[in-house]
Coordinates of C-alpha atoms in Angstrom, one line a residue:
E1 CA -88.1 -16.6 56.4
R2 CA -89.8 -15.0 53.4
A3 CA -92.0 -18.0 53.0
A4 CA -93.1 -17.7 56.7
Q5 CA -93.9 -14.0 56.1
R6 CA -96.0 -14.8 53.0
S7 CA -97.8 -17.5 54.9
I8 CA -98.6 -15.2 57.8
Q9 CA -99.8 -12.5 55.4
K10 CA -102.1 -15.0 53.6
N11 CA -103.5 -16.6 56.8
P12 CA -102.8 -14.4 59.9
S13 CA -105.5 -16.2 61.9
A14 CA -103.3 -19.4 61.8
L15 CA -100.4 -17.5 63.6
T16 CA -103.0 -16.1 66.1
D17 CA -104.2 -19.6 66.9
I18 CA -100.7 -20.7 67.5
L19 CA -99.6 -17.7 69.7
Y20 CA -102.9 -17.3 71.6
P21 CA -102.2 -20.2 74.1
V22 CA -98.8 -18.6 74.8
F23 CA -99.6 -14.9 75.1
L24 CA -102.9 -15.0 76.7
P25 CA -101.7 -16.5 80.1
A26 CA -98.7 -14.1 80.0
I27 CA -101.0 -11.1 79.5
R28 CA -103.4 -12.3 82.1
K29 CA -100.5 -12.8 84.6
S30 CA -99.0 -9.4 83.8
I31 CA -102.4 -7.7 84.4
G32 CA -102.8 -9.5 87.7
E33 CA -99.4 -8.5 88.8
K34 CA -100.1 -4.9 87.8
I35 CA -103.3 -5.0 89.8
D36 CA -101.5 -6.4 92.8
Q37 CA -98.8 -3.8 92.5
T38 CA -101.5 -1.0 92.4
F39 CA -103.2 -2.3 95.5
Q40 CA -99.9 -2.7 97.3
S41 CA -99.0 0.9 96.4
L42 CA -102.4 2.2 97.5
N43 CA -102.2 0.3 100.8
E44 CA -98.8 1.6 101.7
S45 CA -99.7 5.2 100.6
L46 CA -102.8 5.2 102.7
R47 CA -100.9 3.8 105.7
H48 CA -98.3 6.5 105.6
I49 CA -100.2 9.5 104.2
F50 CA -100.8 11.2 107.5
T51 CA -97.5 10.3 109.3
W52 CA -94.4 12.3 109.7
H53 CA -92.5 10.0 107.3
G54 CA -95.4 10.5 104.9
L55 CA -94.8 14.2 104.9
N56 CA -91.0 13.7 104.3
W57 CA -91.7 11.2 101.5
R58 CA -94.2 13.6 99.9
F59 CA -91.5 16.3 99.8
E60 CA -89.0 13.8 98.4
A61 CA -91.5 12.8 95.7
W62 CA -92.0 16.5 94.8
R63 CA -88.2 17.0 94.8
T64 CA -87.3 14.0 92.6
G65 CA -90.3 14.2 90.3
T66 CA -91.5 10.6 91.1
S67 CA -94.9 9.6 92.3
F68 CA -95.7 9.6 96.0
S69 CA -96.7 5.9 95.9
E70 CA -93.3 4.9 94.4
V71 CA -91.4 6.8 97.2
V72 CA -93.6 5.1 99.8
L73 CA -92.9 1.6 98.5
K74 CA -89.2 2.5 98.3
H75 CA -89.0 3.4 102.0
S76 CA -91.7 1.1 103.5
L77 CA -91.1 -2.3 102.0
V78 CA -88.4 -4.4 103.7
Y79 CA -87.3 -7.6 101.9
R80 CA -84.3 -9.8 101.0
V81 CA -83.8 -12.4 98.2
E82 CA -82.1 -15.3 100.0
H83 CA -82.2 -18.1 97.4
V84 CA -82.6 -18.4 93.6
F85 CA -83.2 -21.7 91.9
L86 CA -83.1 -22.3 88.1
I87 CA -84.9 -25.6 87.5
S88 CA -85.3 -27.5 84.1
R89 CA -88.9 -27.7 83.1
S90 CA -88.5 -31.0 81.2
S91 CA -86.6 -33.0 83.8
G92 CA -87.1 -31.1 87.0
L93 CA -83.4 -31.1 87.6
L94 CA -81.6 -28.2 89.4
I95 CA -79.7 -26.2 86.8
A96 CA -78.2 -23.6 89.2
H97 CA -78.6 -22.4 92.7
V98 CA -77.4 -19.1 94.3
T99 CA -77.6 -18.3 98.0
A100 CA -77.4 -14.9 99.7
E101 CA -74.7 -14.3 102.3
N102 CA -75.6 -15.6 105.8
A103 CA -78.7 -17.3 104.4
T104 CA -79.5 -20.8 105.8
S105 CA -80.5 -23.5 103.3
E106 CA -80.9 -27.3 103.0
D107 CA -80.0 -29.5 100.1
P108 CA -80.8 -27.5 96.9
Q109 CA -81.4 -30.6 94.9
L110 CA -84.0 -31.8 97.3
I111 CA -85.7 -28.4 97.3
S112 CA -85.6 -28.3 93.5
S113 CA -87.3 -31.7 93.3
M114 CA -89.9 -30.7 95.8
L115 CA -90.8 -27.6 93.9
S116 CA -91.1 -29.6 90.7
A117 CA -93.3 -32.1 92.4
I118 CA -95.6 -29.4 93.8
Q119 CA -95.8 -27.8 90.3
D120 CA -96.7 -31.1 88.7
F121 CA -99.2 -31.9 91.5
V122 CA -101.1 -28.6 91.0
K123 CA -101.2 -29.0 87.2
D124 CA -102.5 -32.5 87.4
S125 CA -105.0 -31.7 90.2
F126 CA -106.5 -28.7 88.5
N127 CA -106.0 -29.6 84.8
E128 CA -103.9 -26.5 84.2
K129 CA -102.2 -26.0 80.8
E130 CA -98.6 -26.7 80.2
N131 CA -97.4 -23.1 80.3
S132 CA -99.1 -22.3 83.6
G133 CA -98.0 -22.9 87.2
L134 CA -97.7 -21.6 90.7
D135 CA -96.7 -18.0 90.9
T136 CA -96.4 -17.5 94.6
I137 CA -96.1 -19.7 97.7
R138 CA -96.0 -18.1 101.1
F139 CA -94.8 -19.7 104.3
G140 CA -94.4 -17.5 107.4
E141 CA -92.1 -14.7 106.5
L142 CA -90.9 -16.5 103.3
R143 CA -92.3 -16.0 99.9
L144 CA -91.5 -18.2 96.8
W145 CA -92.0 -16.4 93.6
S146 CA -91.9 -18.5 90.4
E147 CA -91.4 -17.4 86.8
V148 CA -91.8 -20.0 84.1
G149 CA -89.8 -19.8 80.9
P150 CA -89.8 -22.0 77.7
F151 CA -87.2 -24.4 79.1
A152 CA -86.5 -23.5 82.7
T153 CA -88.3 -22.1 85.8
L154 CA -86.7 -19.5 88.0
V155 CA -87.8 -19.6 91.7
A156 CA -86.8 -16.9 94.2
V157 CA -87.1 -17.4 97.9
I158 CA -87.7 -14.0 99.5
R159 CA -87.9 -13.0 103.2
G160 CA -90.0 -10.0 104.0
N161 CA -92.5 -8.0 102.0
P162 CA -91.2 -7.5 98.5
P163 CA -92.7 -5.0 96.0
E164 CA -94.6 -6.3 93.0
E165 CA -92.1 -4.8 90.7
L166 CA -89.7 -7.6 91.8
H167 CA -91.6 -9.9 89.4
D168 CA -90.4 -7.9 86.5
V169 CA -86.8 -8.1 87.7
I170 CA -86.9 -11.8 88.1
R171 CA -88.7 -12.2 84.7
D172 CA -86.0 -10.1 83.0
V173 CA -83.2 -12.3 84.5
L174 CA -85.0 -15.5 83.3
L175 CA -85.4 -14.0 79.8
R176 CA -81.7 -13.0 79.6
I177 CA -80.7 -16.6 80.6
H178 CA -82.9 -18.0 77.8
D179 CA -81.6 -15.6 75.3
Q180 CA -78.0 -16.6 76.1
S181 CA -78.4 -20.3 76.6
S182 CA -81.7 -21.4 75.2
Q183 CA -80.3 -24.5 73.3
A184 CA -78.3 -25.6 76.4
L185 CA -81.4 -25.3 78.5
E186 CA -83.5 -27.2 76.1
R187 CA -81.0 -30.2 76.0
F188 CA -80.0 -29.9 79.7
D189 CA -79.3 -33.4 81.1
G190 CA -77.6 -32.5 84.4
D191 CA -74.3 -31.2 82.9
T192 CA -73.9 -27.5 84.0
S193 CA -70.7 -27.0 82.1
Q194 CA -72.7 -25.9 79.1
L195 CA -74.2 -23.0 81.2
P196 CA -71.2 -21.0 82.4
G197 CA -72.8 -17.6 83.0
V198 CA -76.1 -18.7 84.6
E199 CA -74.9 -18.3 88.2
T200 CA -73.7 -14.8 87.4
Q201 CA -77.2 -13.9 86.2
L202 CA -78.8 -15.5 89.2
Q203 CA -76.5 -13.6 91.5
T204 CA -78.1 -10.3 90.4
C205 CA -81.4 -11.5 91.9
V206 CA -79.7 -12.4 95.2
E207 CA -78.2 -9.0 95.4
L208 CA -81.7 -7.5 95.3
Q209 CA -82.7 -6.4 98.8
H210 CA -84.1 -3.5 100.7
T211 CA -83.7 -3.3 104.4
D212 CA -84.9 -0.9 107.0
S213 CA -82.4 2.0 107.4
K214 CA -82.9 1.8 111.1
E215 CA -82.5 5.5 111.3
G216 CA -81.8 6.9 114.7
F217 CA -84.2 9.2 116.5
P218 CA -84.8 12.3 114.3
W219 CA -83.5 14.8 116.8
L220 CA -83.1 17.5 114.2
V221 CA -86.6 17.0 113.0
V222 CA -88.0 16.9 116.5
T223 CA -86.0 20.0 117.5
A224 CA -87.2 21.9 114.4
A225 CA -90.8 20.8 115.2
L226 CA -90.4 22.0 118.8
L227 CA -88.9 25.3 117.7
I228 CA -91.8 25.8 115.3
L229 CA -94.3 24.8 118.0
T230 CA -92.6 27.1 120.5
A231 CA -92.6 30.0 118.1
A232 CA -96.3 29.3 117.2
G233 CA -97.1 29.1 121.0
A234 CA -95.2 32.3 121.7
W235 CA -97.0 34.0 118.8
F236 CA -100.4 32.8 120.0
F237 CA -99.6 33.9 123.6
L238 CA -98.4 37.3 122.5
S239 CA -101.5 37.7 120.3
W240 CA -103.8 36.7 123.2
Q241 CA -101.9 39.0 125.6
A242 CA -102.1 41.9 123.1
G243 CA -105.9 41.2 122.8
Q244 CA -106.3 41.3 126.6
R245 CA -104.4 44.6 126.8
W246 CA -106.6 46.0 124.1
Q247 CA -109.7 44.9 126.0
T248 CA -108.3 46.6 129.1
Y249 CA -107.9 49.8 127.1
L250 CA -111.5 49.5 125.7
S251 CA -112.9 49.0 129.2
R252 CA -111.0 52.1 130.4
L253 CA -112.5 54.1 127.5
A254 CA -116.0 52.8 128.3
T255 CA -115.8 54.2 131.8
Q256 CA -114.7 57.7 130.6
P257 CA -117.5 60.3 130.3
G258 CA -117.6 62.1 127.0
I259 CA -116.2 59.1 125.0
V260 CA -118.4 56.8 122.9
V261 CA -116.7 53.9 121.0
S262 CA -118.7 53.1 117.9
E263 CA -116.4 50.4 116.4
Q264 CA -113.1 48.7 117.1
E265 CA -111.3 45.8 115.6
I266 CA -107.9 44.0 115.5
R267 CA -106.3 43.4 112.1
G268 CA -103.1 41.5 112.2
S269 CA -101.0 43.3 114.8
Q270 CA -102.7 46.6 114.4
F271 CA -105.6 48.1 116.4
Y272 CA -108.3 50.2 114.9
I273 CA -110.9 52.3 116.9
A274 CA -113.4 55.0 116.0
G275 CA -116.0 56.9 117.9
L276 CA -117.2 60.2 119.3
R277 CA -115.2 62.3 121.8
D278 CA -116.1 65.5 123.7
P279 CA -113.2 68.0 123.5
L280 CA -113.4 68.4 127.3
A281 CA -113.1 64.6 127.8
A282 CA -109.8 62.8 128.6
D283 CA -107.5 62.3 125.6
P284 CA -107.9 58.7 124.5
Q285 CA -104.2 58.6 123.5
S286 CA -103.2 59.5 127.1
L287 CA -105.4 56.6 128.4
L288 CA -103.1 54.2 126.6
S289 CA -100.4 54.7 129.3
G290 CA -100.5 51.9 131.8
T291 CA -102.2 49.4 129.4
E292 CA -98.9 48.3 127.7
V293 CA -100.6 48.8 124.3
D294 CA -98.1 50.1 121.8
P295 CA -99.4 53.6 120.7
A296 CA -97.7 53.1 117.3
R297 CA -100.0 50.2 116.6
V298 CA -103.2 52.1 117.4
H299 CA -105.1 53.9 114.7
S300 CA -107.8 56.2 116.0
N301 CA -110.5 58.1 114.3
W302 CA -112.4 60.3 116.8
Q303 CA -115.2 62.8 115.8
F304 CA -115.8 65.7 118.2
Y305 CA -119.3 66.2 119.7
Q306 CA -120.7 67.9 122.8
S307 CA -121.5 65.5 125.5
L308 CA -124.6 66.1 127.8
E309 CA -122.7 64.7 130.8
P310 CA -123.4 67.2 133.7
E311 CA -119.7 67.8 134.3
F312 CA -119.0 68.8 130.7
V313 CA -122.1 71.1 130.6
L314 CA -120.9 72.6 133.9
K315 CA -117.5 73.4 132.3
R316 CA -119.1 75.0 129.3
L317 CA -121.4 77.1 131.4
T318 CA -118.5 78.2 133.6
A319 CA -116.4 79.2 130.5
S320 CA -119.2 81.1 128.8
L321 CA -120.9 82.8 131.8
A322 CA -117.7 83.6 133.8
P323 CA -119.6 83.6 137.1
P324 CA -118.3 86.1 139.7
D325 CA -116.6 84.9 142.8
S326 CA -119.8 85.2 144.8
V327 CA -121.5 82.6 142.6
R328 CA -120.8 78.9 142.8
L329 CA -121.8 76.4 140.1
S330 CA -122.0 72.7 141.0
V331 CA -123.6 69.4 139.9
V332 CA -126.4 68.3 142.3
D333 CA -128.4 65.1 141.4
G334 CA -127.6 65.5 137.7
R335 CA -128.6 69.2 137.7
I336 CA -126.4 72.3 137.3
V337 CA -127.1 74.4 140.4
A338 CA -126.0 78.1 140.8
E339 CA -125.8 79.6 144.3
G340 CA -124.7 83.0 145.6
E341 CA -125.1 86.6 144.7
A342 CA -124.8 88.2 141.2
T343 CA -125.8 91.3 139.2
T344 CA -129.1 91.4 137.3
T345 CA -127.0 91.4 134.0
W346 CA -125.3 88.1 134.9
I347 CA -128.5 86.5 136.1
N348 CA -130.2 87.4 132.8
R349 CA -127.3 85.9 130.8
A350 CA -127.5 82.7 133.0
R351 CA -131.3 82.4 132.3
A352 CA -130.6 82.7 128.5
A353 CA -127.9 80.1 128.7
A354 CA -130.3 77.7 130.6
Q355 CA -132.9 78.0 127.8
Q356 CA -130.3 77.2 125.2
L357 CA -129.2 74.0 126.7
S358 CA -129.8 70.8 124.6
A359 CA -132.9 68.7 125.3
G360 CA -132.1 65.6 127.3
G361 CA -129.2 67.3 129.1
P362 CA -129.0 68.5 132.7
V363 CA -131.2 71.4 133.9
F364 CA -129.5 74.7 134.8
D365 CA -131.1 75.9 138.1
I366 CA -130.3 79.5 139.0
S367 CA -133.0 79.9 141.5
G368 CA -130.4 80.0 144.3
V369 CA -128.7 83.2 142.9
R370 CA -129.7 86.4 144.7
D371 CA -129.9 89.5 142.6
V372 CA -127.6 92.1 144.2
S373 CA -127.5 95.7 143.0
A374 CA -124.4 97.7 142.4
E375 CA -125.1 100.0 145.3
E376 CA -125.4 97.1 147.7
R377 CA -122.0 95.8 146.6
W378 CA -120.5 99.3 147.0
Q379 CA -121.8 99.5 150.5
A380 CA -120.3 96.1 151.3
Y381 CA -117.0 97.4 150.0
V382 CA -117.1 100.5 152.1
S383 CA -117.9 98.4 155.2
Q384 CA -114.9 96.3 154.5
L385 CA -112.7 99.3 154.2
E386 CA -113.9 100.7 157.6
T387 CA -112.8 97.5 159.3
Q388 CA -109.3 97.8 158.0
P389 CA -106.7 99.1 160.4
G390 CA -104.8 102.2 159.1
I391 CA -107.7 103.3 156.9
I392 CA -110.2 106.0 157.8
V393 CA -113.2 106.6 155.4
A394 CA -114.0 110.4 155.5
D395 CA -116.8 110.5 152.9
Q396 CA -118.4 108.2 150.3
N397 CA -121.4 108.5 147.9
V398 CA -122.9 107.4 144.6
R399 CA -123.6 109.8 141.8
D400 CA -124.7 108.9 138.2
G401 CA -123.6 105.3 138.6
Q402 CA -120.2 106.3 139.8
F403 CA -118.7 105.6 143.2
Y404 CA -116.7 108.3 145.1
I405 CA -114.7 107.9 148.3
T406 CA -112.2 109.9 150.3
G407 CA -110.3 109.4 153.5
L408 CA -106.9 108.7 155.2
R409 CA -104.7 105.8 154.7
D410 CA -101.5 104.7 156.5
P411 CA -98.8 103.7 154.0
L412 CA -98.4 100.5 155.9
A413 CA -102.1 99.6 155.7
A414 CA -103.8 97.4 153.0
D415 CA -104.2 98.9 149.5
P416 CA -107.9 99.9 149.1
Q417 CA -107.7 99.2 145.4
S418 CA -106.7 95.6 146.0
L419 CA -109.7 95.1 148.3
L420 CA -112.0 95.7 145.3
A421 CA -111.2 92.2 144.0
G422 CA -114.0 89.8 144.8
T423 CA -116.6 92.6 145.5
Q424 CA -118.0 92.7 141.9
V425 CA -117.6 96.5 142.0
D426 CA -116.4 97.8 138.7
P427 CA -113.0 99.4 139.4
A428 CA -113.5 101.8 136.5
R429 CA -116.5 103.3 138.3
V430 CA -114.6 103.9 141.5
H431 CA -113.0 107.4 142.2
A432 CA -110.9 107.4 145.3
S433 CA -108.9 110.1 147.1
W434 CA -106.7 109.0 150.0
Q435 CA -104.4 111.1 152.1
F436 CA -101.4 109.5 153.8
Y437 CA -101.1 109.7 157.6
Q438 CA -99.4 107.8 160.4
S439 CA -101.8 105.6 162.2
L440 CA -101.4 105.1 166.0
E441 CA -102.5 101.5 165.7
P442 CA -100.0 99.5 167.8
Q443 CA -99.1 97.2 164.8
F444 CA -98.1 100.2 162.7
V445 CA -96.2 101.9 165.5
L446 CA -94.3 98.5 166.1
K447 CA -93.4 98.4 162.4
R448 CA -92.0 101.9 162.4
L449 CA -90.0 101.4 165.6
T450 CA -88.5 98.2 164.2
A451 CA -87.5 99.9 161.0
S452 CA -85.9 102.9 162.8
L453 CA -84.3 101.3 165.8
A454 CA -83.0 98.1 164.0
P455 CA -83.0 96.1 167.3
P456 CA -80.2 93.5 167.7
G457 CA -81.0 89.8 167.6
S458 CA -81.0 89.7 171.4
V459 CA -83.9 92.2 171.6
R460 CA -87.5 91.3 170.8
L461 CA -90.3 93.9 170.2
S462 CA -94.0 92.9 170.5
V463 CA -97.4 94.3 171.2
V464 CA -98.8 93.5 174.6
D465 CA -102.1 95.0 175.7
D466 CA -101.8 97.9 173.2
R467 CA -98.2 98.6 174.4
I468 CA -95.0 98.2 172.5
V469 CA -92.8 96.0 174.8
A470 CA -89.0 95.5 174.3
E471 CA -87.3 92.5 176.0
G472 CA -83.8 91.1 175.9
E473 CA -80.2 92.4 176.1
A474 CA -78.7 95.4 174.3
T475 CA -75.9 97.9 174.5
T476 CA -76.2 101.2 176.3
A477 CA -76.1 103.1 173.0
W478 CA -79.1 101.1 171.7
I479 CA -81.0 101.5 174.9
N480 CA -80.5 105.3 174.8
R481 CA -81.8 105.4 171.2
A482 CA -84.8 103.4 172.3
R483 CA -85.6 105.8 175.2
A484 CA -85.4 108.8 172.8
A485 CA -87.8 107.1 170.4
A486 CA -90.2 106.4 173.2
Q487 CA -90.3 110.0 174.2
Q488 CA -91.0 111.1 170.6
L489 CA -94.1 108.9 170.1
S490 CA -97.3 110.8 169.5
A491 CA -99.6 111.4 172.4
G492 CA -102.6 109.1 172.4
G493 CA -100.6 106.3 170.8
P494 CA -99.3 103.2 172.4
V495 CA -96.5 103.4 175.1
F496 CA -93.0 102.0 174.2
D497 CA -91.8 100.0 177.3
I498 CA -88.1 99.2 177.3
S499 CA -87.8 98.3 180.9
G500 CA -87.4 94.6 180.0
V501 CA -84.1 95.3 178.1
R502 CA -80.9 94.7 180.2
D503 CA -77.9 96.9 179.6
V504 CA -75.0 94.7 178.7
S505 CA -71.5 96.4 178.5
P506 CA -69.0 95.6 175.7
E507 CA -66.8 94.0 178.3
E508 CA -69.5 91.6 179.3
R509 CA -70.2 90.6 175.8
W510 CA -66.4 90.1 175.3
Q511 CA -66.2 87.8 178.3
A512 CA -69.2 85.8 177.0
Y513 CA -67.3 85.4 173.7
V514 CA -64.1 84.3 175.4
S515 CA -66.1 81.7 177.5
R516 CA -67.6 80.4 174.3
L517 CA -64.1 80.0 172.7
E518 CA -62.9 78.1 175.8
T519 CA -65.6 75.5 175.3
Q520 CA -64.6 74.8 171.7
P521 CA -62.5 71.7 171.1
G522 CA -59.1 72.4 169.4
I523 CA -59.0 76.0 170.7
I524 CA -56.8 77.0 173.7
V525 CA -57.1 80.6 175.0
A526 CA -53.6 81.6 176.3
Q527 CA -54.3 85.3 177.2
Q528 CA -57.0 87.9 176.7
N529 CA -57.5 91.5 177.9
V530 CA -59.3 94.8 177.2
R531 CA -57.2 98.0 176.7
D532 CA -58.6 101.4 175.6
G533 CA -61.8 99.9 174.3
Q534 CA -60.0 97.3 172.2
F535 CA -60.1 93.5 172.8
Y536 CA -56.9 91.4 172.6
I537 CA -56.7 87.6 172.5
T538 CA -54.0 85.0 171.9
G539 CA -53.8 81.2 172.0
L540 CA -53.5 78.0 170.1
R541 CA -55.9 76.7 167.4
D542 CA -56.1 73.4 165.6
P543 CA -56.6 73.9 161.8
L544 CA -59.5 71.5 162.0
A545 CA -61.2 73.5 164.8
V546 CA -64.0 76.1 164.2
D547 CA -62.8 79.5 163.0
P548 CA -62.9 81.9 166.1
Q549 CA -63.8 84.8 163.8
S550 CA -67.0 83.1 162.8
L551 CA -68.0 82.7 166.5
L552 CA -68.2 86.6 166.8
S553 CA -71.5 86.6 165.0
G554 CA -74.4 87.0 167.4
T555 CA -72.3 88.2 170.3
Q556 CA -72.7 91.9 169.5
V557 CA -68.9 92.3 169.8
D558 CA -67.6 94.7 167.2
P559 CA -65.2 92.6 165.0
A560 CA -63.2 95.8 164.2
R561 CA -62.2 96.1 167.9
V562 CA -61.0 92.5 168.2
H563 CA -57.2 91.8 167.7
A564 CA -56.5 88.0 167.7
S565 CA -53.3 86.1 167.4
W566 CA -53.6 82.3 166.9
E567 CA -50.8 79.8 166.6
F568 CA -51.6 76.5 164.8
Y569 CA -51.1 73.2 166.6
Q570 CA -52.3 69.6 166.4
S571 CA -54.9 68.9 169.0
L572 CA -55.0 65.5 170.7
E573 CA -58.8 65.6 170.8
P574 CA -60.1 62.2 169.5
Q575 CA -62.2 63.7 166.8
F576 CA -59.2 65.6 165.3
V577 CA -56.9 62.5 165.5
L578 CA -59.6 60.5 163.8
K579 CA -59.8 63.0 160.9
R580 CA -56.0 63.0 160.4
L581 CA -55.9 59.2 160.4
T582 CA -58.7 59.0 157.9
A583 CA -56.9 61.6 155.6
S584 CA -53.5 59.8 155.8
L585 CA -54.5 56.1 155.8
Y586 CA -57.3 56.2 153.1
P587 CA -59.1 53.2 154.8
L588 CA -60.9 50.8 152.5
D589 CA -64.7 50.8 152.2
T590 CA -64.7 47.6 154.4
V591 CA -62.9 49.5 157.2
R592 CA -64.7 52.0 159.4
L593 CA -62.8 54.3 161.8
S594 CA -64.8 55.8 164.7

């Protein structure tokens, strides 16, 4: 051994020349297999990169720390090693053969001989070196992979699409067999008893397989995807709906006078808006109602300004000028028009306001306002007083800008002070002196007679052709009082005519009351009479019937003169029987008694 080391140290090129024919084909073969493995991995990765399995496998690669291509090959390549042959290189005899479960096969000796013949044919035909040979034979779904050792060749029959890494596995098995039984392999003459553990090694190759998992339909994945899509769709729909509602609100703002939107945007689920707003315009916040936009998600920034819209200019002029009732301000064809009557002072203020209006805004036209002096308004007020019943103007004049008036006034007439409202006459400049008197106007006489006589409900007082007319029925006492009042009326006033009032005695009113009782269901009058100005009545009364005492109202019968004695009984009138049955039976809601 030391002699060999010294020889190699002295002449390393000699060892290189010896090993070169052995290692160079092995290196070339290893590089070729590595390239095939790379292309196979690349093809499978590209084929599955955009599929659902590809996404799952990418997650698995990230989770396990392996490359994506390795995970793809692991899941996508389906293969099965069905036969493994170990053939002697020197004699072509079959050393060992292992078959996978349920795999069909012919005579292994025949197959071994054919493989050896094919190998020899290729070598002889193409002048290949001794250590080279066929690596792969493909027939339909079957692949024959061959690994050549120093004394034996291992051939694997594979069904499907195996990964290139399987070459390394087969090669490792062949190397282990040579390490354990190299001398027996070199001297193999057909006796397999010298190779007891070979079939066990070959069995590891047969056990190599990777079949499709045939997973069922991924309901969980599909359900999760549908839930995600549904949630995304719902989110997009809600976002679109919120945007539509926001646009509706913006359209509403655009139609509002006095509101100018300068900018608006949607950021996330929040709405932002800014612009100008006249203080007299509608509140933008209140316009949110009905749009279904959440006010809490709206962020507004409004700057106040004075709009030149005619309606807002009109409101400001009305607030600043405080026009009198005789002046009406309105918008006509984009202009502010004032019409009516006003004082010189107010007209001057209106002219000044018209000149101060902003350029580009509506014109304030006051040409329709007539200048009325204070004296004219006073005379109009005096004329109004003279038309009022119960008021007599004795004297009126104007001195030093003050207004003076005296006269007579019925307490029942309109208050002269209240009539000043709307005349534009300054109440502080009016000095009035009124003496009370009783007017002979029919309406005032009627009011006094009504207050003093207190006619019963059966008597009606009215004014007919300047006469006070009484009609209806009353007692003798009331009629006598009415006659006395008629005689006391002032001469020159209206006549009080009571000829239309019929004298009704207490006995007549009593009989009318008794007749009324006899028509009431549940009441039976047994006896009634009148003695010494007192009224007596007895009978039967159902507790559910009307109270006889309440029927006295409106009859003008004095309740203090009525002496009643009623005995309770149960009337057989249907309405009373119905009430008792209802109270005792408590019928269900589905039962109706009638």
